[in-house]
Coordinates of C-alpha atoms in Angstrom, one line a residue:
M391 CA 33.7 8.9 -33.8
Y392 CA 34.0 11.2 -30.8
Y393 CA 32.1 10.6 -27.6
N394 CA 31.7 13.2 -24.9
V395 CA 32.6 11.1 -21.9
D396 CA 32.0 13.9 -19.4
F397 CA 28.4 14.2 -20.7
Y398 CA 27.7 10.5 -20.0
I399 CA 29.3 10.6 -16.6
G400 CA 27.3 13.6 -15.6
A401 CA 24.1 12.0 -16.9
S402 CA 24.8 8.8 -14.9
C403 CA 25.4 10.8 -11.7
E404 CA 22.2 12.6 -12.2
I405 CA 20.3 9.4 -12.6
I406 CA 22.0 7.8 -9.6
Y407 CA 21.2 10.9 -7.5
C408 CA 17.6 10.8 -8.7
V409 CA 17.2 7.1 -7.8
D410 CA 18.6 7.7 -4.3
E411 CA 16.2 10.6 -3.7
L412 CA 13.2 8.6 -4.9
Q413 CA 14.2 5.7 -2.7
K414 CA 14.4 8.0 0.3
Q415 CA 10.9 9.3 -0.5
V416 CA 9.6 5.8 -0.7
A417 CA 11.2 4.9 2.6
E418 CA 9.8 8.0 4.3
G419 CA 6.3 7.3 2.9
S420 CA 6.0 10.5 0.9
L421 CA 6.1 8.6 -2.4
S422 CA 4.1 5.5 -3.3
I423 CA 5.0 3.1 -6.2
T424 CA 2.8 0.5 -7.7
G425 CA 3.3 -2.1 -10.4
S426 CA 5.4 -0.9 -13.3
N427 CA 5.5 2.6 -12.0
D428 CA 8.5 1.9 -9.8
V429 CA 11.6 3.9 -8.9
L430 CA 13.5 3.0 -12.0
T431 CA 10.7 4.1 -14.3
L432 CA 10.4 7.4 -12.5
A433 CA 14.1 8.0 -12.8
L434 CA 14.6 6.9 -16.4
G435 CA 11.2 7.5 -17.8
P436 CA 8.8 5.0 -19.2
E437 CA 10.3 1.9 -20.9
H438 CA 9.4 0.7 -24.4
P439 CA 6.0 -1.0 -24.4
G440 CA 6.2 -4.7 -23.7
R441 CA 9.7 -4.6 -22.0
V442 CA 10.9 -4.6 -18.4
R443 CA 14.3 -3.2 -17.4
G444 CA 16.8 -5.4 -15.7
V445 CA 15.1 -8.8 -16.2
G446 CA 16.1 -9.8 -19.8
A447 CA 14.1 -10.5 -22.9
G448 CA 10.9 -12.6 -22.8
I449 CA 9.3 -11.2 -19.7
S450 CA 6.4 -8.8 -20.3
P451 CA 5.3 -6.1 -17.8
R452 CA 2.1 -8.0 -17.2
Q453 CA 4.0 -11.2 -16.3
F454 CA 6.6 -9.5 -14.1
F455 CA 4.3 -7.1 -12.2
N456 CA 1.2 -9.4 -12.3
L457 CA -0.9 -6.7 -13.9
P458 CA -4.5 -7.7 -14.4
R459 CA -5.9 -7.7 -17.9
P460 CA -8.1 -4.8 -18.8
Q461 CA -11.7 -5.9 -18.7
R462 CA -14.7 -4.2 -20.1
V463 CA -17.1 -3.1 -17.5
K464 CA -20.8 -3.0 -18.3
F465 CA -22.9 0.0 -17.3
A466 CA -25.1 -2.3 -15.1
D467 CA -22.0 -3.5 -13.3
Q468 CA -20.8 0.1 -12.7
L469 CA -24.2 1.0 -11.4
K470 CA -24.2 -2.0 -9.0
E471 CA -20.7 -1.1 -7.8
S472 CA -21.7 2.6 -7.2
V473 CA -24.8 1.5 -5.3
R474 CA -22.7 -0.9 -3.2
I475 CA -20.3 1.8 -2.3
V476 CA -23.1 4.2 -1.3
L477 CA -24.7 1.5 0.8
Q478 CA -21.4 0.8 2.5
E479 CA -20.9 4.5 3.3
E480 CA -24.5 4.7 4.7
T481 CA -23.9 1.6 6.8
K482 CA -20.7 3.1 8.3
K483 CA -22.6 6.3 9.1
M484 CA -25.4 4.4 10.7
E485 CA -22.9 2.2 12.7
A486 CA -21.1 5.4 13.9
R487 CA -24.4 7.0 14.9
I488 CA -25.5 3.8 16.9
E489 CA -22.1 3.6 18.6
A490 CA -22.3 7.3 19.6
E491 CA -25.8 6.7 21.1
R492 CA -24.6 3.6 22.9
E493 CA -21.7 5.5 24.4
H494 CA -24.1 8.3 25.5
L495 CA -26.4 5.7 27.1
L496 CA -23.5 4.0 28.9
S497 CA -22.3 7.3 30.3
Q498 CA -25.8 8.0 31.6
L499 CA -26.1 4.5 33.2
S500 CA -22.7 4.9 34.8
H501 CA -23.9 8.1 36.5
L502 CA -27.2 6.6 37.6
I503 CA -26.1 3.1 38.6
P504 CA -23.2 2.7 41.1
N505 CA -20.4 0.2 40.1
F506 CA -21.9 -0.2 36.7
D507 CA -20.0 -2.6 34.4
P508 CA -20.4 -1.8 30.7
S509 CA -19.2 -5.3 29.7
M510 CA -22.6 -6.6 31.0
L511 CA -24.2 -5.2 27.9
K512 CA -21.8 -6.8 25.4
P513 CA -23.2 -9.9 23.5
K514 CA -21.7 -13.2 24.5
T515 CA -19.9 -15.1 21.7
S516 CA -18.9 -18.7 21.8
P517 CA -15.2 -19.5 21.3
C518 CA -16.0 -21.6 18.3
Q519 CA -17.2 -18.6 16.4
N520 CA -13.8 -16.9 16.7
Q521 CA -11.6 -20.0 16.2
G522 CA -9.2 -19.6 13.3
L523 CA -10.1 -15.9 12.8
Q524 CA -7.8 -14.2 15.3
Q525 CA -4.2 -13.2 14.5
S526 CA -1.4 -12.6 16.9
P527 CA 0.0 -9.1 16.8
M528 CA 3.5 -10.6 16.9
N529 CA 3.0 -13.4 14.4
P530 CA 0.9 -12.2 11.5
M531 CA 0.7 -15.7 10.1
S532 CA -0.2 -17.4 13.4
D533 CA -3.8 -17.7 12.4
K534 CA -4.9 -21.3 12.5
A535 CA -5.8 -23.4 9.5
S536 CA -8.9 -25.6 9.6
C537 CA -10.3 -27.6 6.7
S538 CA -13.7 -27.2 8.2
G539 CA -13.8 -23.7 6.8
A540 CA -16.6 -23.1 4.2
E541 CA -14.0 -21.7 1.8
V542 CA -12.5 -25.2 1.4
R543 CA -15.6 -27.3 1.3
S544 CA -18.0 -25.3 -0.8
L545 CA -18.1 -22.4 -3.2
H546 CA -21.7 -21.7 -2.2
L547 CA -21.0 -20.2 1.2
E548 CA -24.1 -18.1 1.6
D549 CA -26.4 -21.0 0.5
D550 CA -24.8 -23.3 3.0
I551 CA -25.1 -20.8 5.8
A552 CA -28.8 -20.1 5.0
R553 CA -29.5 -23.8 4.8
N554 CA -27.8 -24.5 8.1
G555 CA -29.6 -21.6 9.7
E556 CA -33.0 -23.0 8.6
Q557 CA -32.1 -26.4 9.9
Q558 CA -31.1 -25.0 13.3
E559 CA -34.3 -23.0 13.5
Q560 CA -36.4 -26.1 12.7
T561 CA -34.5 -28.2 15.3
K562 CA -34.9 -25.4 17.9
S563 CA -38.6 -25.1 17.3
G564 CA -39.0 -28.8 17.3
A565 CA -37.1 -29.0 20.6
L566 CA -39.3 -26.3 22.2
D567 CA -42.5 -28.2 21.0
N568 CA -41.2 -31.4 22.5
Q569 CA -40.4 -29.6 25.8
D570 CA -44.0 -28.2 25.9
E571 CA -45.5 -31.6 25.3
E572 CA -43.3 -33.1 28.0
K573 CA -44.4 -30.5 30.5
K574 CA -48.0 -31.1 29.7
E575 CA -47.5 -34.9 30.1
E576 CA -45.7 -34.3 33.4
N577 CA -48.6 -32.1 34.7
K578 CA -51.1 -34.8 33.7
D579 CA -49.0 -37.5 35.5
E580 CA -48.9 -35.3 38.6
Q581 CA -52.6 -34.9 38.6
K582 CA -53.1 -38.6 38.2
M583 CA -50.7 -39.3 41.0
G584 CA -52.6 -36.9 43.3
E585 CA -55.9 -38.6 42.5
K586 CA -54.6 -42.1 43.0
K587 CA -52.5 -41.7 46.1
D588 CA -54.9 -44.0 48.0
E589 CA -54.8 -46.9 45.5
G590 CA -51.7 -48.3 47.0
K591 CA -48.0 -49.1 46.4
K592 CA -48.7 -51.1 43.2
E593 CA -49.6 -48.1 41.1
E594 CA -46.6 -46.2 42.5
K595 CA -44.3 -49.0 41.3
K596 CA -45.9 -48.9 37.9
E597 CA -45.4 -45.2 37.7
N598 CA -41.8 -45.6 38.7
K599 CA -41.3 -48.1 36.0
D600 CA -42.9 -45.8 33.4
E601 CA -40.6 -43.0 34.6
G602 CA -37.6 -45.3 34.3
K603 CA -38.6 -46.1 30.7
E604 CA -38.9 -42.5 29.8
E605 CA -35.4 -41.8 31.2
D606 CA -34.0 -44.7 29.2
T607 CA -35.5 -43.3 26.0
N608 CA -34.1 -39.9 26.8
V609 CA -30.6 -41.4 27.3
E610 CA -31.0 -43.2 23.9
E611 CA -32.1 -39.9 22.2
K612 CA -29.1 -38.1 23.7
K613 CA -26.7 -40.8 22.4
E614 CA -28.2 -40.4 18.9
E615 CA -27.9 -36.6 19.1
K616 CA -24.2 -37.0 20.0
Q617 CA -23.6 -39.4 17.1
D618 CA -25.2 -36.8 14.7
E619 CA -23.1 -34.0 16.1
E620 CA -19.9 -36.0 15.6
H621 CA -20.3 -35.8 11.8
D622 CA -19.8 -32.7 9.8
E623 CA -21.7 -31.6 6.7
E624 CA -19.7 -33.8 4.3
G625 CA -20.0 -36.9 6.5
N626 CA -16.4 -36.8 7.7
E627 CA -16.2 -38.0 11.3
V628 CA -14.8 -35.5 13.7
V629 CA -12.1 -37.3 15.7
D630 CA -11.9 -36.7 19.4
Y631 CA -8.3 -36.1 20.4
S632 CA -8.9 -35.3 24.0
N633 CA -7.7 -38.7 25.1
V634 CA -4.7 -38.9 22.8
E635 CA -1.5 -39.5 24.7
V636 CA 0.8 -36.5 24.7
P637 CA 4.5 -37.2 24.1
S638 CA 6.7 -36.6 27.2
S639 CA 8.6 -33.7 25.5
L640 CA 5.4 -32.0 24.7
Q641 CA 4.2 -32.5 28.3
S642 CA 7.3 -30.8 29.5
L643 CA 6.7 -27.9 27.1
C644 CA 3.1 -27.6 28.4
G645 CA 4.4 -27.5 31.9
Y646 CA 6.8 -24.6 30.9
V647 CA 3.8 -22.8 29.5
E648 CA 1.8 -23.0 32.7
T649 CA 4.7 -22.1 35.0
T650 CA 6.6 -19.5 32.9
L651 CA 5.1 -18.3 29.7
K652 CA 1.5 -17.6 30.8
P653 CA 2.2 -16.2 34.3
Q654 CA 5.0 -14.0 33.2
G655 CA 3.5 -13.1 29.8
K656 CA 6.6 -14.4 27.9
I657 CA 7.0 -15.6 24.4
M658 CA 9.6 -17.9 22.8
T659 CA 11.8 -16.3 20.2
F660 CA 13.4 -18.3 17.4
N661 CA 16.1 -17.1 15.0
I662 CA 15.8 -19.1 11.7
E663 CA 19.2 -19.0 9.9
K664 CA 19.6 -17.7 6.3
E665 CA 20.4 -21.3 5.0
V666 CA 16.8 -22.5 5.9
F667 CA 14.7 -19.9 4.0
G668 CA 17.3 -17.9 2.1
A669 CA 17.3 -15.0 4.6
D670 CA 17.6 -14.6 8.4
R671 CA 14.3 -14.3 10.1
S672 CA 13.0 -14.2 13.6
T673 CA 9.7 -15.7 14.7
F674 CA 7.8 -16.1 17.9
V675 CA 6.0 -19.1 19.5
L676 CA 3.2 -18.1 21.8
H677 CA 1.8 -20.2 24.6
E678 CA -1.4 -20.6 22.5
D679 CA 0.6 -22.2 19.8
I680 CA 2.0 -24.8 22.2
T681 CA -1.3 -25.6 23.9
Q682 CA -3.2 -26.0 20.6
F683 CA -0.4 -28.1 19.2
S684 CA -0.5 -30.4 22.2
G685 CA -4.3 -30.7 21.8
M686 CA -4.1 -31.6 18.1
E687 CA -5.9 -28.4 17.2
D688 CA -5.5 -26.1 14.2
I689 CA -1.9 -24.9 13.6
G690 CA -0.5 -21.8 11.9
A691 CA 2.5 -20.9 9.8
T692 CA 4.7 -20.3 12.8
V693 CA 4.4 -23.9 14.0
V694 CA 5.1 -25.3 10.5
A695 CA 8.1 -23.0 9.9
V696 CA 9.7 -24.1 13.3
Y697 CA 9.3 -27.7 12.3
M698 CA 10.9 -27.0 8.9
R699 CA 13.9 -25.5 10.9
C700 CA 14.0 -28.8 12.8
L701 CA 14.0 -30.8 9.5
Y702 CA 16.9 -28.7 8.3
D703 CA 19.0 -30.3 11.0
L704 CA 18.1 -33.7 9.6
L705 CA 19.1 -32.6 6.1
R706 CA 22.4 -31.3 7.4
E707 CA 23.2 -34.6 9.2
A708 CA 22.4 -36.6 6.0
N709 CA 24.3 -34.2 3.7
M710 CA 21.1 -33.5 1.7
C711 CA 21.0 -29.7 1.9
S712 CA 22.0 -29.5 -1.8
M713 CA 19.1 -31.8 -2.6
V714 CA 16.2 -30.3 -0.7
G715 CA 15.4 -26.6 0.1
F716 CA 12.6 -24.9 1.9
I717 CA 10.3 -21.9 1.2
D718 CA 9.0 -19.9 4.1
P719 CA 5.2 -20.6 4.4
A720 CA 4.6 -17.4 6.2
Q721 CA 5.8 -15.3 3.2
V722 CA 4.0 -17.1 0.4
S723 CA 0.6 -18.2 1.9
A724 CA -2.6 -16.1 1.6
N725 CA -2.7 -12.6 3.1
A726 CA 1.2 -12.5 3.2
G727 CA 1.5 -9.8 0.5
S728 CA 0.8 -9.2 -3.1
L729 CA 1.1 -11.8 -5.8
T730 CA 4.2 -10.0 -7.2
D731 CA 6.0 -10.0 -3.8
R732 CA 5.3 -13.6 -3.2
S733 CA 6.4 -14.6 -6.7
R734 CA 9.7 -12.8 -6.2
I735 CA 10.3 -14.5 -2.9
V736 CA 9.8 -17.9 -4.5
A737 CA 11.9 -16.9 -7.5
S738 CA 14.8 -15.8 -5.2
R739 CA 14.8 -19.2 -3.6
L740 CA 14.7 -21.0 -6.9
Q741 CA 17.7 -19.0 -8.1
K742 CA 19.8 -20.7 -5.5
T743 CA 18.9 -24.2 -6.9
D744 CA 21.7 -26.6 -7.5
G745 CA 21.0 -29.2 -10.2
E746 CA 18.0 -31.4 -9.3
Q747 CA 17.3 -29.7 -6.0
I748 CA 13.6 -29.6 -5.0
F749 CA 12.0 -26.9 -2.8
M750 CA 9.2 -27.7 -0.4
M751 CA 6.6 -25.0 -0.1
P752 CA 3.8 -25.5 2.5
Y753 CA 1.0 -23.3 1.3
N754 CA -2.2 -22.2 3.0
P755 CA -4.7 -20.8 0.4
C756 CA -7.4 -20.2 3.0
R757 CA -7.7 -22.2 6.3
H758 CA -6.2 -25.4 4.8
W759 CA -2.6 -26.6 4.5
V760 CA -1.2 -28.3 1.3
L761 CA 2.3 -29.0 0.2
L762 CA 3.8 -27.9 -3.1
I763 CA 7.1 -29.3 -4.3
V764 CA 8.9 -27.2 -6.9
R765 CA 11.5 -28.7 -9.2
A766 CA 12.8 -25.7 -11.1
K767 CA 15.2 -27.4 -13.5
R768 CA 12.4 -29.6 -14.8
E769 CA 9.8 -26.9 -14.5
T770 CA 7.6 -29.3 -12.6
V771 CA 5.4 -28.7 -9.5
Y772 CA 3.9 -31.5 -7.4
F773 CA 0.7 -31.0 -5.4
L774 CA 0.1 -33.0 -2.2
D775 CA -3.2 -32.5 -0.5
P776 CA -4.3 -34.4 2.7
L777 CA -8.0 -33.8 2.0
P778 CA -9.7 -36.7 0.2
G779 CA -11.1 -36.3 -3.3
N780 CA -9.8 -35.1 -6.7
R781 CA -8.6 -31.7 -5.7
V782 CA -6.4 -29.2 -7.5
V783 CA -4.4 -26.2 -6.3
D784 CA -6.1 -22.8 -6.3
E785 CA -5.4 -20.3 -9.0
E786 CA -3.5 -17.9 -6.8
G787 CA -1.0 -20.5 -5.7
K788 CA -0.6 -21.6 -9.3
N789 CA 0.1 -18.1 -10.5
I790 CA 2.7 -17.5 -7.8
V791 CA 4.7 -20.5 -8.7
N792 CA 4.3 -20.1 -12.5
S793 CA 5.5 -16.5 -12.3
A794 CA 8.4 -17.5 -10.1
L795 CA 9.5 -20.1 -12.7
K796 CA 9.4 -17.6 -15.5
I797 CA 11.6 -15.2 -13.6
Y798 CA 13.9 -18.2 -12.8
N799 CA 14.1 -19.1 -16.5
S800 CA 15.0 -15.5 -17.4
H801 CA 17.7 -15.5 -14.7
I802 CA 19.4 -18.6 -16.1
G803 CA 18.9 -17.5 -19.7
R804 CA 16.6 -20.3 -21.1
P805 CA 13.3 -19.9 -22.9
G806 CA 11.5 -22.5 -20.9
R807 CA 8.1 -24.1 -21.5
K808 CA 4.9 -22.2 -22.2
A809 CA 3.5 -23.4 -19.0
P810 CA 5.0 -25.5 -16.1
I811 CA 3.9 -29.0 -15.5
W812 CA 1.6 -29.5 -12.5
K813 CA 1.3 -33.1 -11.1
T814 CA -1.2 -34.0 -8.4
L815 CA 0.0 -36.9 -6.2
P816 CA -3.3 -38.6 -5.2
G817 CA -1.7 -41.4 -3.2
T818 CA -1.0 -39.3 -0.1
P819 CA -2.5 -40.4 3.2
K820 CA -5.8 -38.7 3.8
Q821 CA -6.7 -36.9 7.0
P822 CA -9.6 -38.4 9.0
S823 CA -11.4 -35.1 10.0
S824 CA -11.0 -31.4 9.6
V825 CA -8.1 -30.3 11.8
E826 CA -5.1 -32.5 10.8
C827 CA -4.0 -30.8 7.5
G828 CA -1.0 -29.0 9.1
Y829 CA 0.2 -32.1 10.9
Y830 CA -0.1 -34.2 7.6
V831 CA 1.9 -31.6 5.6
M832 CA 4.6 -31.8 8.3
R833 CA 4.6 -35.6 8.0
F834 CA 4.7 -35.4 4.2
M835 CA 7.9 -33.4 4.4
R836 CA 9.5 -35.8 6.9
D837 CA 8.7 -38.8 4.8
I838 CA 10.2 -37.3 1.7
I839 CA 13.4 -36.2 3.5
M840 CA 13.9 -39.6 5.2
D841 CA 14.2 -41.2 1.7
P842 CA 17.6 -40.2 0.3
S843 CA 16.5 -41.2 -3.2
L844 CA 13.7 -38.6 -3.1
E845 CA 11.3 -40.9 -5.0
F846 CA 8.3 -39.3 -3.5
E847 CA 6.5 -39.3 -6.9
K848 CA 6.4 -43.1 -6.7
K849 CA 5.7 -43.2 -3.0
F850 CA 2.5 -41.0 -3.4
A851 CA 1.5 -42.2 -6.8
K852 CA -2.1 -43.1 -7.8
G853 CA -3.3 -46.4 -6.5
K854 CA -1.2 -46.3 -3.3
D855 CA -2.8 -46.7 0.1
Q856 CA -4.7 -43.6 1.0
A857 CA -5.6 -44.6 4.6
P858 CA -4.9 -42.0 7.3
Y859 CA -1.6 -41.9 9.1
P860 CA -1.6 -43.8 12.4
Q861 CA -1.6 -41.6 15.4
A862 CA 1.9 -42.8 16.2
A863 CA 3.2 -41.3 13.0
I864 CA 1.7 -37.9 13.8
D865 CA 3.0 -38.2 17.4
E866 CA 6.5 -38.7 16.0
V867 CA 6.3 -35.3 14.3
R868 CA 4.8 -33.7 17.4
K869 CA 7.6 -35.2 19.6
E870 CA 10.4 -33.9 17.3
W871 CA 8.8 -30.4 17.2
A872 CA 8.5 -30.3 21.0
E873 CA 12.1 -31.5 21.5
F874 CA 13.4 -28.7 19.2
V875 CA 11.3 -26.1 21.0
C876 CA 12.4 -27.3 24.4
L877 CA 16.0 -26.4 23.5
H878 CA 15.0 -22.8 23.5
M879 CA 13.5 -22.8 27.0
D880 CA 15.1 -20.4 29.5

């Protein structure tokens, strides 16, 4: 049989040229690709239904590209969605109109009033309202994680907010009524004191005693109010860390913040080597990260990633790098990209596995840190959660790891199980309040690494002690983190 070699060479060159041109258009932003409609499909044409080029048999387009299943939409749902879109557009128009009127009013006031400051008209917001919601422009994953977020504690967010709002209004109205009654009683007492001035010192002493009793009762009421405030909605006590002793290395780091970082507007840059997360990556530690870490406040992915770089040195000293690997929390947690991108990142790390190697994956689904341990060869995933109760991993995190394991099985050429095995380790120490989840996940990783046998499944099995870590154990992690960061001070 005769083959026209020149024809095939010419066709291959045309395809290669077409792929290069399409990639240039994607890089320039003139062409957008989504899902299965990628560069390869545009160059070669659509693939046979149910197949994906370049990944082997057994992987469907829906699994590889995480395409959602087509769902039937009722007419009522379509109508609701269209009404919602119209309302959103009208709301935006109204907000724009109000903003334009406000700017016009401010311009008039600035002409009429000398030295007029527009910030005087801005509503004041408490720092608690914005805690955990702001992101650094340099560190997109430096938002803080707090288990006190309503997303973790309840699925009925709106009902909880409404109920809390009613309780606050009732307490405020009750407090106002009490103040009015106290004012009336004080006025009566003043009238009585004016009428009975001539009765002598005995009555004055009695009145003083009565006032002293009222002050004692007020002090007791304030103490009770403080005790009520120190418990959250679920009854978990809020621990006060203001008096916790700060390790000396962390104190030095805080001094560096006050003398250098804040006055000069500097940041601390870290280059995390390829061996740690599979690719070279730079990250930034801001002065807010250091001060919040020293005060036992919420921490973000940057702080956790830097500590994982510190743990990598311990693995290297113990010759355990072939036994334990890390997955970058900033690239797999919520809001870090699409499910497809995050699954591919996890799969690329699993492809570098060596035998029974495990991969530690701190994961933040939404304002709460958990630890996932992926053992690719056994197709088993372990779930460690510092919050008390019988909790399970969220569906998004589960889909990310399951898809990554399917890609890994296709890479090594094995069929694999229908579904990976997920094991919850309920014997982990439980955090005492709502801000320690990040510190506990860091301590979990340290405890696992310090055991060369890697028998963490037995260590955190059901029935083990679930008491919180002592503060000394958390301070040991904070000390190691601070010592590592101090090495990068100018």
